[in-house]
């Protein structure tokens, strides 16, 4: 049986690596199960211009490399594998288990930071043509659509960002959105409108995607959401940019999630319904979803985990950690009868 770790961090976006950095610096020797596609959604972005401290901007993958290196520098141990199953204790001071394949890793605290994934439209042809014309990441795949007509589905900042990027490659980008109003910020919308080869098709929803002769995407069938009229739009590529879904499957049934699957945390803290289990980043946050806010909540989760280990009666204080003063304890266990 494996040793009981102080903290296991599941996930490796800005939240996971920040939690790793803080817990490593608190001498907690964290184990990070970072997944094969470590770095999270920022691996699929180009320029990040809104992360403070990088006045000239930084590429998403490079930023995640730096986050990772910084956590490693202070001793975080990284396991580039997927967490397959968890068993989270209901007891204060209980031991939680996380399985990677057949290997069980045990810990007093767990930080959940699995992030979010791209949402799907759920229409006919979407799954069968995925990778054959349909993609969820223009930054990754735009170069495959040089000088051909393309579609972006969605009306938020992601859709605008993807459309602007794609417009540098494709002959034409049609932004298909189900309403005439856009959720995107004014500045992003204006930037998209400035591009000569970006066209707006509203209010339309995608009814189905249809393959062409080659077997790859040939056209999309759209329905006018006001009149019900249909139209066919020729496109070799379609990028779906309609938001994200939290990656909470691993913990469902054990950790409370809201109606959209986001992990629920207690007030301003990162505490979940299981003692010693904390949630951070896009897994928890459906409002802000920024790299900087995810990193901030990863820091909060690390401090919550640290305080839990230090201050919870019945939890052995890790050797490397100073003994807490109960008068200043930050974490009051919910199960404390007093
Ligand atoms: P979002 O703001 O939630 O927008 C999602 C868009 O997809 C909405 O226009 C929505 O339509 C549409 N949509 C959702 N489900 C749909 C469905 N089933 N069928 C058709 N359309 C559907 O998501 P986001 O654009 O990914 O942005 C998320 C957050 O990240 C936002 O806070 C955004 O500001 C931020 N972000 C910022 C930047 C940047 O500043 N550079 C870039 C990307 C993202 P309705 O409007 O009709 O609901």
CSV table of C-alpha atoms and ligand atoms in Angstrom, one decimal:
chain,number,residue,atom,x,y,z
A,1,UNK,CA,0.0,0.0,0.0
A,2,UNK,CA,1.3,3.4,-0.9
A,3,UNK,CA,2.3,6.0,1.6
A,4,UNK,CA,-0.3,8.6,2.5
A,5,UNK,CA,0.6,11.9,0.7
A,6,UNK,CA,-0.1,15.3,2.2
A,7,UNK,CA,-1.8,16.5,-1.0
A,8,UNK,CA,-2.7,15.1,-4.5
A,9,UNK,CA,-3.6,17.6,-7.2
A,10,UNK,CA,-5.6,16.3,-10.0
A,11,UNK,CA,-5.4,18.5,-13.1
A,12,UNK,CA,-2.8,20.8,-14.6
A,13,UNK,CA,-4.1,24.1,-15.9
A,14,UNK,CA,-3.3,27.4,-14.2
A,15,UNK,CA,-5.3,26.2,-11.1
A,16,UNK,CA,-3.5,22.9,-10.8
A,17,UNK,CA,0.0,24.2,-11.2
A,18,UNK,CA,-0.6,27.1,-8.9
A,19,UNK,CA,-1.9,24.8,-6.2
A,20,UNK,CA,1.2,22.7,-6.9
A,21,UNK,CA,3.5,25.7,-6.6
A,22,UNK,CA,2.0,26.8,-3.3
A,23,UNK,CA,1.8,23.4,-1.6
A,24,UNK,CA,5.4,22.7,-2.8
A,25,UNK,CA,6.6,25.9,-1.2
A,26,UNK,CA,4.7,24.9,2.0
A,27,UNK,CA,6.9,21.8,2.1
A,28,UNK,CA,3.9,19.5,1.4
A,29,UNK,CA,5.7,17.6,-1.4
A,30,UNK,CA,2.6,17.6,-3.6
A,31,UNK,CA,1.9,14.8,-6.2
A,32,UNK,CA,0.3,16.3,-9.3
A,33,UNK,CA,-1.6,13.9,-11.6
A,34,UNK,CA,-1.4,16.2,-14.6
A,35,UNK,CA,-2.9,14.1,-17.3
A,36,UNK,CA,-1.5,13.4,-20.8
A,37,UNK,CA,-2.7,16.7,-22.2
A,38,UNK,CA,-1.1,18.7,-19.4
A,39,UNK,CA,-1.5,22.5,-19.4
A,40,UNK,CA,-5.3,22.4,-20.0
A,41,UNK,CA,-7.1,24.7,-22.4
A,42,UNK,CA,-4.3,27.2,-22.6
A,43,UNK,CA,-2.4,24.7,-24.6
A,44,UNK,CA,-4.9,25.5,-27.4
A,45,UNK,CA,-4.6,29.2,-27.3
A,46,UNK,CA,-2.2,31.5,-29.0
A,47,UNK,CA,-1.5,35.0,-27.6
A,48,UNK,CA,-2.5,35.5,-24.0
A,49,UNK,CA,-2.5,39.3,-23.6
A,50,UNK,CA,-4.5,39.6,-20.4
A,51,UNK,CA,-2.3,37.8,-17.9
A,52,UNK,CA,-0.7,40.4,-15.7
A,53,UNK,CA,3.1,40.5,-15.8
A,54,UNK,CA,3.5,39.8,-19.5
A,55,UNK,CA,3.2,43.3,-21.1
A,56,UNK,CA,4.0,42.0,-24.5
A,57,UNK,CA,1.7,38.9,-24.2
A,58,UNK,CA,2.8,35.3,-24.1
A,59,UNK,CA,1.8,32.2,-26.0
A,60,UNK,CA,-0.6,29.9,-24.1
A,61,UNK,CA,1.6,26.8,-24.3
A,62,UNK,CA,4.7,28.7,-23.3
A,63,UNK,CA,2.9,30.1,-20.3
A,64,UNK,CA,1.8,26.7,-19.2
A,65,UNK,CA,5.4,25.4,-19.6
A,66,UNK,CA,6.5,28.2,-17.3
A,67,UNK,CA,3.8,27.4,-14.7
A,68,UNK,CA,4.9,23.8,-14.8
A,69,UNK,CA,8.6,24.6,-14.5
A,70,UNK,CA,7.9,26.9,-11.5
A,71,UNK,CA,5.9,24.2,-9.7
A,72,UNK,CA,8.7,21.6,-10.4
A,73,UNK,CA,11.4,24.0,-9.2
A,74,UNK,CA,10.0,23.8,-5.7
A,75,UNK,CA,9.6,20.1,-5.7
A,76,UNK,CA,6.1,19.3,-7.1
A,77,UNK,CA,6.2,15.7,-8.4
A,78,UNK,CA,4.4,15.4,-11.8
A,79,UNK,CA,2.7,12.3,-13.0
A,80,UNK,CA,1.9,12.6,-16.7
A,81,UNK,CA,-1.0,10.2,-16.5
A,82,UNK,CA,-4.8,10.3,-16.2
A,83,UNK,CA,-6.6,9.8,-12.9
A,84,UNK,CA,-9.1,7.0,-13.6
A,85,UNK,CA,-11.1,6.7,-10.3
A,86,UNK,CA,-11.3,8.4,-6.9
A,87,UNK,CA,-12.7,7.3,-3.6
A,88,UNK,CA,-13.1,10.4,-1.4
A,89,UNK,CA,-13.5,9.9,2.3
A,90,UNK,CA,-16.4,11.5,4.1
A,91,UNK,CA,-14.5,11.6,7.4
A,92,UNK,CA,-12.7,14.6,8.8
A,93,UNK,CA,-9.1,13.5,8.6
A,94,UNK,CA,-9.9,10.6,6.4
A,95,UNK,CA,-7.7,9.3,3.6
A,96,UNK,CA,-8.7,9.8,0.0
A,97,UNK,CA,-7.7,7.5,-2.9
A,98,UNK,CA,-6.9,8.4,-6.5
A,99,UNK,CA,-6.2,5.6,-9.0
A,100,UNK,CA,-4.0,5.8,-12.0
A,101,UNK,CA,-4.7,2.5,-13.8
A,102,UNK,CA,-4.3,-0.1,-11.0
A,103,UNK,CA,-2.0,2.1,-8.9
A,104,UNK,CA,-3.7,3.6,-5.9
A,105,UNK,CA,-2.4,7.0,-4.6
A,106,UNK,CA,-3.6,8.0,-1.1
A,107,UNK,CA,-3.7,11.5,0.4
A,108,UNK,CA,-5.1,13.5,3.3
A,109,UNK,CA,-6.1,16.3,1.0
A,110,UNK,CA,-7.0,16.4,-2.7
A,111,UNK,CA,-7.2,19.5,-4.9
A,112,UNK,CA,-9.5,19.0,-7.9
A,113,UNK,CA,-8.5,21.1,-10.8
A,114,UNK,CA,-9.6,19.1,-13.9
A,115,UNK,CA,-10.8,22.2,-15.7
A,116,UNK,CA,-13.3,22.3,-18.5
A,117,UNK,CA,-13.6,21.0,-22.1
A,118,UNK,CA,-15.2,22.3,-25.2
A,119,UNK,CA,-18.9,22.0,-25.4
A,120,UNK,CA,-20.5,20.1,-28.3
A,121,UNK,CA,-23.5,21.1,-30.4
A,122,UNK,CA,-25.0,17.6,-30.3
A,123,UNK,CA,-26.2,17.7,-33.9
A,124,UNK,CA,-26.2,15.0,-36.6
A,125,UNK,CA,-22.8,14.6,-38.3
A,126,UNK,CA,-20.8,16.4,-35.5
A,127,UNK,CA,-19.2,13.3,-34.1
A,128,UNK,CA,-18.7,11.4,-37.4
A,129,UNK,CA,-17.0,14.5,-39.0
A,130,UNK,CA,-15.0,15.5,-36.0
A,131,UNK,CA,-11.4,15.6,-37.2
A,132,UNK,CA,-12.6,15.5,-40.8
A,133,UNK,CA,-13.6,19.1,-41.0
A,134,UNK,CA,-15.1,19.7,-37.6
A,135,UNK,CA,-12.9,21.0,-34.8
A,136,UNK,CA,-13.1,22.7,-31.5
A,137,UNK,CA,-9.8,24.6,-31.7
A,138,UNK,CA,-9.0,27.0,-34.5
A,139,UNK,CA,-5.7,27.7,-32.9
A,140,UNK,CA,-4.8,24.1,-33.3
A,141,UNK,CA,-6.3,23.3,-36.7
A,142,UNK,CA,-6.8,26.6,-38.7
A,143,UNK,CA,-3.8,25.9,-40.9
A,144,UNK,CA,-5.5,22.9,-42.4
A,145,UNK,CA,-8.2,25.2,-43.8
A,146,UNK,CA,-6.1,27.4,-46.1
A,147,UNK,CA,-8.1,29.3,-48.7
A,148,UNK,CA,-11.4,27.4,-48.2
A,149,UNK,CA,-14.7,28.6,-46.7
A,150,UNK,CA,-15.2,27.9,-43.0
A,151,UNK,CA,-17.8,28.3,-40.2
A,152,UNK,CA,-17.4,29.4,-36.6
A,153,UNK,CA,-20.4,28.5,-34.4
A,154,UNK,CA,-21.0,30.7,-31.4
A,155,UNK,CA,-21.4,34.3,-30.3
A,156,UNK,CA,-19.1,34.7,-27.4
A,157,UNK,CA,-15.5,35.9,-27.1
A,158,UNK,CA,-14.2,32.5,-27.9
A,159,UNK,CA,-16.1,32.5,-31.2
A,160,UNK,CA,-14.7,35.9,-32.1
A,161,UNK,CA,-11.2,35.0,-31.1
A,162,UNK,CA,-11.3,31.8,-33.2
A,163,UNK,CA,-12.8,33.6,-36.1
A,164,UNK,CA,-10.1,36.3,-36.2
A,165,UNK,CA,-7.4,33.7,-36.0
A,166,UNK,CA,-9.0,31.5,-38.7
A,167,UNK,CA,-9.6,34.5,-41.0
A,168,UNK,CA,-5.8,34.7,-41.6
A,169,UNK,CA,-6.0,31.2,-43.2
A,170,UNK,CA,-9.4,30.6,-44.6
A,171,UNK,CA,-10.9,32.3,-47.7
A,172,UNK,CA,-14.0,33.1,-45.7
A,173,UNK,CA,-15.2,32.7,-42.1
A,174,UNK,CA,-18.9,32.7,-41.5
A,175,UNK,CA,-19.9,33.2,-37.8
A,176,UNK,CA,-23.1,31.3,-37.3
A,177,UNK,CA,-24.9,32.4,-34.1
A,178,UNK,CA,-28.4,31.5,-32.9
A,179,UNK,CA,-29.3,35.1,-31.9
A,180,UNK,CA,-28.9,38.5,-33.5
A,181,UNK,CA,-27.2,39.8,-30.2
A,182,UNK,CA,-23.8,38.7,-29.2
A,183,UNK,CA,-22.4,37.7,-25.9
A,184,UNK,CA,-18.9,38.7,-27.0
A,185,UNK,CA,-17.3,41.8,-25.6
A,186,UNK,CA,-17.5,44.9,-27.8
A,187,UNK,CA,-13.8,45.0,-28.5
A,188,UNK,CA,-13.7,41.4,-29.7
A,189,UNK,CA,-16.9,41.9,-31.8
A,190,UNK,CA,-15.4,45.0,-33.4
A,191,UNK,CA,-12.1,43.3,-34.2
A,192,UNK,CA,-14.1,40.5,-35.9
A,193,UNK,CA,-16.2,43.0,-37.8
A,194,UNK,CA,-13.1,44.7,-39.1
A,195,UNK,CA,-11.9,41.6,-40.9
A,196,UNK,CA,-13.0,41.7,-44.6
A,197,UNK,CA,-13.4,37.9,-44.9
A,198,UNK,CA,-15.5,37.4,-41.8
A,199,UNK,CA,-19.3,37.3,-42.4
A,200,UNK,CA,-22.0,37.1,-39.7
A,201,UNK,CA,-25.0,34.7,-40.2
A,202,UNK,CA,-27.7,35.3,-37.6
A,203,UNK,CA,-30.0,34.1,-36.2
A,204,UNK,CA,-29.2,30.6,-37.3
A,205,UNK,CA,-28.7,27.3,-35.6
A,206,UNK,CA,-26.9,24.3,-37.1
A,207,UNK,CA,-29.3,21.5,-38.0
A,208,UNK,CA,-26.8,19.0,-39.3
A,209,UNK,CA,-23.4,18.6,-40.8
A,210,UNK,CA,-23.1,16.7,-44.1
A,211,UNK,CA,-20.1,15.1,-45.7
A,212,UNK,CA,-19.0,15.9,-49.2
A,213,UNK,CA,-17.7,13.5,-51.9
A,214,UNK,CA,-14.4,13.1,-50.1
A,215,UNK,CA,-16.0,11.9,-46.9
A,216,UNK,CA,-14.9,15.1,-45.1
A,217,UNK,CA,-17.3,18.0,-44.2
A,218,UNK,CA,-19.0,19.3,-47.3
A,219,UNK,CA,-21.7,21.6,-46.0
A,220,UNK,CA,-23.8,22.6,-43.0
A,221,UNK,CA,-27.5,22.8,-42.9
A,222,UNK,CA,-28.7,25.9,-41.0
A,223,UNK,CA,-32.1,26.8,-39.7
A,224,UNK,CA,-33.3,30.4,-39.2
A,225,UNK,CA,-34.3,30.4,-35.6
A,226,UNK,CA,-37.0,33.1,-36.2
A,227,UNK,CA,-38.6,31.9,-39.5
A,228,UNK,CA,-37.7,28.2,-39.5
A,229,UNK,CA,-36.3,28.5,-43.0
A,230,UNK,CA,-33.4,26.3,-43.9
A,231,UNK,CA,-30.2,27.0,-45.9
A,232,UNK,CA,-27.2,25.1,-46.9
A,233,UNK,CA,-23.7,26.6,-46.4
A,234,UNK,CA,-20.7,25.1,-48.2
A,235,UNK,CA,-17.8,24.8,-45.8
A,236,UNK,CA,-14.7,22.6,-45.6
A,237,UNK,CA,-14.2,23.4,-42.0
A,238,UNK,CA,-16.3,24.2,-39.0
A,239,UNK,CA,-15.1,25.3,-35.6
A,240,UNK,CA,-17.5,24.9,-32.7
A,241,UNK,CA,-16.9,27.6,-30.1
A,242,UNK,CA,-20.0,27.6,-27.8
A,243,UNK,CA,-18.4,27.4,-24.4
A,244,UNK,CA,-17.2,24.8,-22.1
A,245,UNK,CA,-18.2,21.9,-19.9
A,246,UNK,CA,-16.6,21.1,-16.5
A,247,UNK,CA,-14.6,17.9,-16.3
A,248,UNK,CA,-16.3,16.6,-13.2
A,249,UNK,CA,-17.2,13.0,-14.2
A,250,UNK,CA,-14.4,11.6,-12.1
A,251,UNK,CA,-15.9,12.9,-8.9
A,252,UNK,CA,-19.7,12.8,-9.6
A,253,UNK,CA,-21.6,11.0,-7.0
A,254,UNK,CA,-19.1,11.9,-4.4
A,255,UNK,CA,-18.6,15.6,-4.8
A,256,UNK,CA,-21.6,17.9,-5.1
A,257,UNK,CA,-22.0,19.6,-8.5
A,258,UNK,CA,-24.5,22.1,-9.8
A,259,UNK,CA,-27.0,21.5,-12.6
A,260,UNK,CA,-24.3,22.2,-15.2
A,261,UNK,CA,-21.8,19.9,-13.6
A,262,UNK,CA,-19.6,22.5,-11.9
A,263,UNK,CA,-18.1,21.5,-8.5
A,264,UNK,CA,-19.8,23.4,-5.7
A,265,UNK,CA,-17.5,25.0,-3.1
A,266,UNK,CA,-18.4,26.5,0.2
A,267,UNK,CA,-18.7,30.3,0.2
A,268,UNK,CA,-15.5,32.1,-0.6
A,269,UNK,CA,-13.4,29.0,0.1
A,270,UNK,CA,-12.5,26.2,-2.2
A,271,UNK,CA,-13.9,23.5,0.3
A,272,UNK,CA,-16.1,20.9,-1.3
A,273,UNK,CA,-18.7,18.7,0.6
A,274,UNK,CA,-15.9,16.2,1.5
A,275,UNK,CA,-13.5,17.3,4.2
A,276,UNK,CA,-10.0,17.7,2.8
A,277,UNK,CA,-11.1,17.9,-0.8
A,278,UNK,CA,-10.9,21.3,-2.5
A,279,UNK,CA,-12.0,22.5,-5.9
A,280,UNK,CA,-10.3,25.2,-8.1
A,281,UNK,CA,-10.2,26.7,-11.6
A,282,UNK,CA,-12.7,26.2,-14.4
A,283,UNK,CA,-14.0,23.0,-12.7
A,284,UNK,CA,-15.7,25.3,-10.2
A,285,UNK,CA,-16.0,28.6,-12.0
A,286,UNK,CA,-18.5,29.2,-14.7
A,287,UNK,CA,-18.4,33.0,-14.4
A,288,UNK,CA,-14.9,34.3,-14.8
A,289,UNK,CA,-13.0,31.4,-16.5
A,290,UNK,CA,-9.8,33.4,-16.9
A,291,UNK,CA,-6.2,32.1,-16.5
A,292,UNK,CA,-5.6,34.6,-13.8
A,293,UNK,CA,-8.7,33.8,-11.8
A,294,UNK,CA,-8.0,30.0,-12.2
A,295,UNK,CA,-4.5,30.6,-10.9
A,296,UNK,CA,-5.9,32.6,-8.0
A,297,UNK,CA,-8.3,29.9,-7.0
A,298,UNK,CA,-5.5,27.3,-7.3
A,299,UNK,CA,-3.6,29.4,-4.7
A,300,UNK,CA,-6.7,29.5,-2.5
A,301,UNK,CA,-7.1,25.7,-2.7
A,302,UNK,CA,-3.5,25.2,-1.8
A,303,UNK,CA,-3.9,27.5,1.3
A,304,UNK,CA,-7.2,25.8,2.2
A,305,UNK,CA,-5.4,22.4,2.0
A,306,UNK,CA,-2.5,23.7,4.0
A,307,UNK,CA,-4.7,25.1,6.7
A,308,UNK,CA,-6.8,21.9,6.8
A,309,UNK,CA,-3.6,19.8,7.4
A,310,UNK,CA,-2.4,22.2,10.0
A,311,UNK,CA,-5.5,23.1,11.9
A,312,UNK,CA,-7.9,20.1,11.8
A,313,UNK,CA,-8.2,18.1,15.0
A,314,UNK,CA,-7.4,14.5,14.2
A,315,UNK,CA,-5.3,15.2,11.1
A,316,UNK,CA,-1.6,14.4,11.7
A,317,UNK,CA,0.3,17.6,11.0
A,318,UNK,CA,2.9,17.0,8.3
A,319,UNK,CA,6.5,17.0,9.7
A,320,UNK,CA,7.6,19.9,7.6
A,321,UNK,CA,4.8,22.1,8.7
A,322,UNK,CA,4.7,24.4,11.7
A,323,UNK,CA,2.1,23.5,14.3
A,324,UNK,CA,-0.8,25.9,14.1
A,325,UNK,CA,-2.3,27.9,16.9
A,326,UNK,CA,-5.9,26.8,17.3
A,327,UNK,CA,-6.9,30.4,18.1
A,328,UNK,CA,-6.0,31.4,14.6
A,329,UNK,CA,-7.2,28.2,12.9
A,330,UNK,CA,-8.6,29.0,9.4
A,331,UNK,CA,-10.5,25.8,8.9
A,332,UNK,CA,-13.4,24.8,11.1
A,333,UNK,CA,-14.4,21.2,10.1
A,334,UNK,CA,-18.1,21.0,9.4
A,335,UNK,CA,-18.4,17.8,11.4
A,336,UNK,CA,-17.0,19.4,14.6
A,337,UNK,CA,-19.8,18.9,17.2
A,338,UNK,CA,-18.7,22.0,19.1
B,1,LIG,P1,-19.7,32.1,-23.7
B,1,LIG,O1,-19.4,33.5,-23.4
B,1,LIG,O2,-20.5,31.3,-22.7
B,1,LIG,O3,-20.4,32.1,-25.1
B,1,LIG,C1,-20.9,30.9,-25.6
B,1,LIG,C2,-21.7,31.2,-26.9
B,1,LIG,O4,-22.1,30.0,-27.6
B,1,LIG,C3,-22.9,32.1,-26.7
B,1,LIG,O5,-23.0,33.0,-27.8
B,1,LIG,C4,-24.0,31.1,-26.8
B,1,LIG,O6,-25.2,31.6,-27.3
B,1,LIG,C5,-23.5,30.1,-27.8
B,1,LIG,N1,-24.0,28.7,-27.5
B,1,LIG,C6,-24.0,28.0,-26.3
B,1,LIG,N2,-24.5,26.8,-26.4
B,1,LIG,C7,-24.9,26.7,-27.7
B,1,LIG,C8,-25.6,25.7,-28.5
B,1,LIG,N3,-25.9,24.6,-27.9
B,1,LIG,N4,-25.9,26.0,-29.8
B,1,LIG,C9,-25.5,27.2,-30.3
B,1,LIG,N5,-24.9,28.2,-29.7
B,1,LIG,C10,-24.6,27.9,-28.4
B,1,LIG,O7,-18.4,31.2,-23.9
B,1,LIG,P2,-17.0,31.6,-24.5
B,1,LIG,O8,-17.1,32.4,-25.7
B,1,LIG,O9,-16.2,30.3,-24.5
B,1,LIG,O10,-16.3,32.6,-23.4
B,1,LIG,C11,-16.2,32.1,-22.0
B,1,LIG,C12,-15.5,33.1,-21.2
B,1,LIG,O11,-14.1,33.3,-21.6
B,1,LIG,C13,-16.1,34.5,-21.3
B,1,LIG,O12,-16.0,35.1,-20.0
B,1,LIG,C14,-15.2,35.2,-22.2
B,1,LIG,O13,-15.2,36.6,-22.1
B,1,LIG,C15,-13.9,34.6,-21.9
B,1,LIG,N6,-13.0,34.7,-23.1
B,1,LIG,C16,-12.2,35.8,-23.3
B,1,LIG,C17,-11.4,35.9,-24.4
B,1,LIG,C18,-10.6,37.2,-24.6
B,1,LIG,O14,-10.9,38.2,-24.0
B,1,LIG,N7,-9.6,37.2,-25.4
B,1,LIG,C19,-11.4,34.9,-25.3
B,1,LIG,C20,-12.1,33.8,-25.1
B,1,LIG,C21,-13.0,33.7,-24.0
B,1,LIG,P3,-26.2,32.5,-26.5
B,1,LIG,O15,-25.5,33.8,-26.4
B,1,LIG,O16,-27.4,32.6,-27.3
B,1,LIG,O17,-26.4,31.8,-25.2
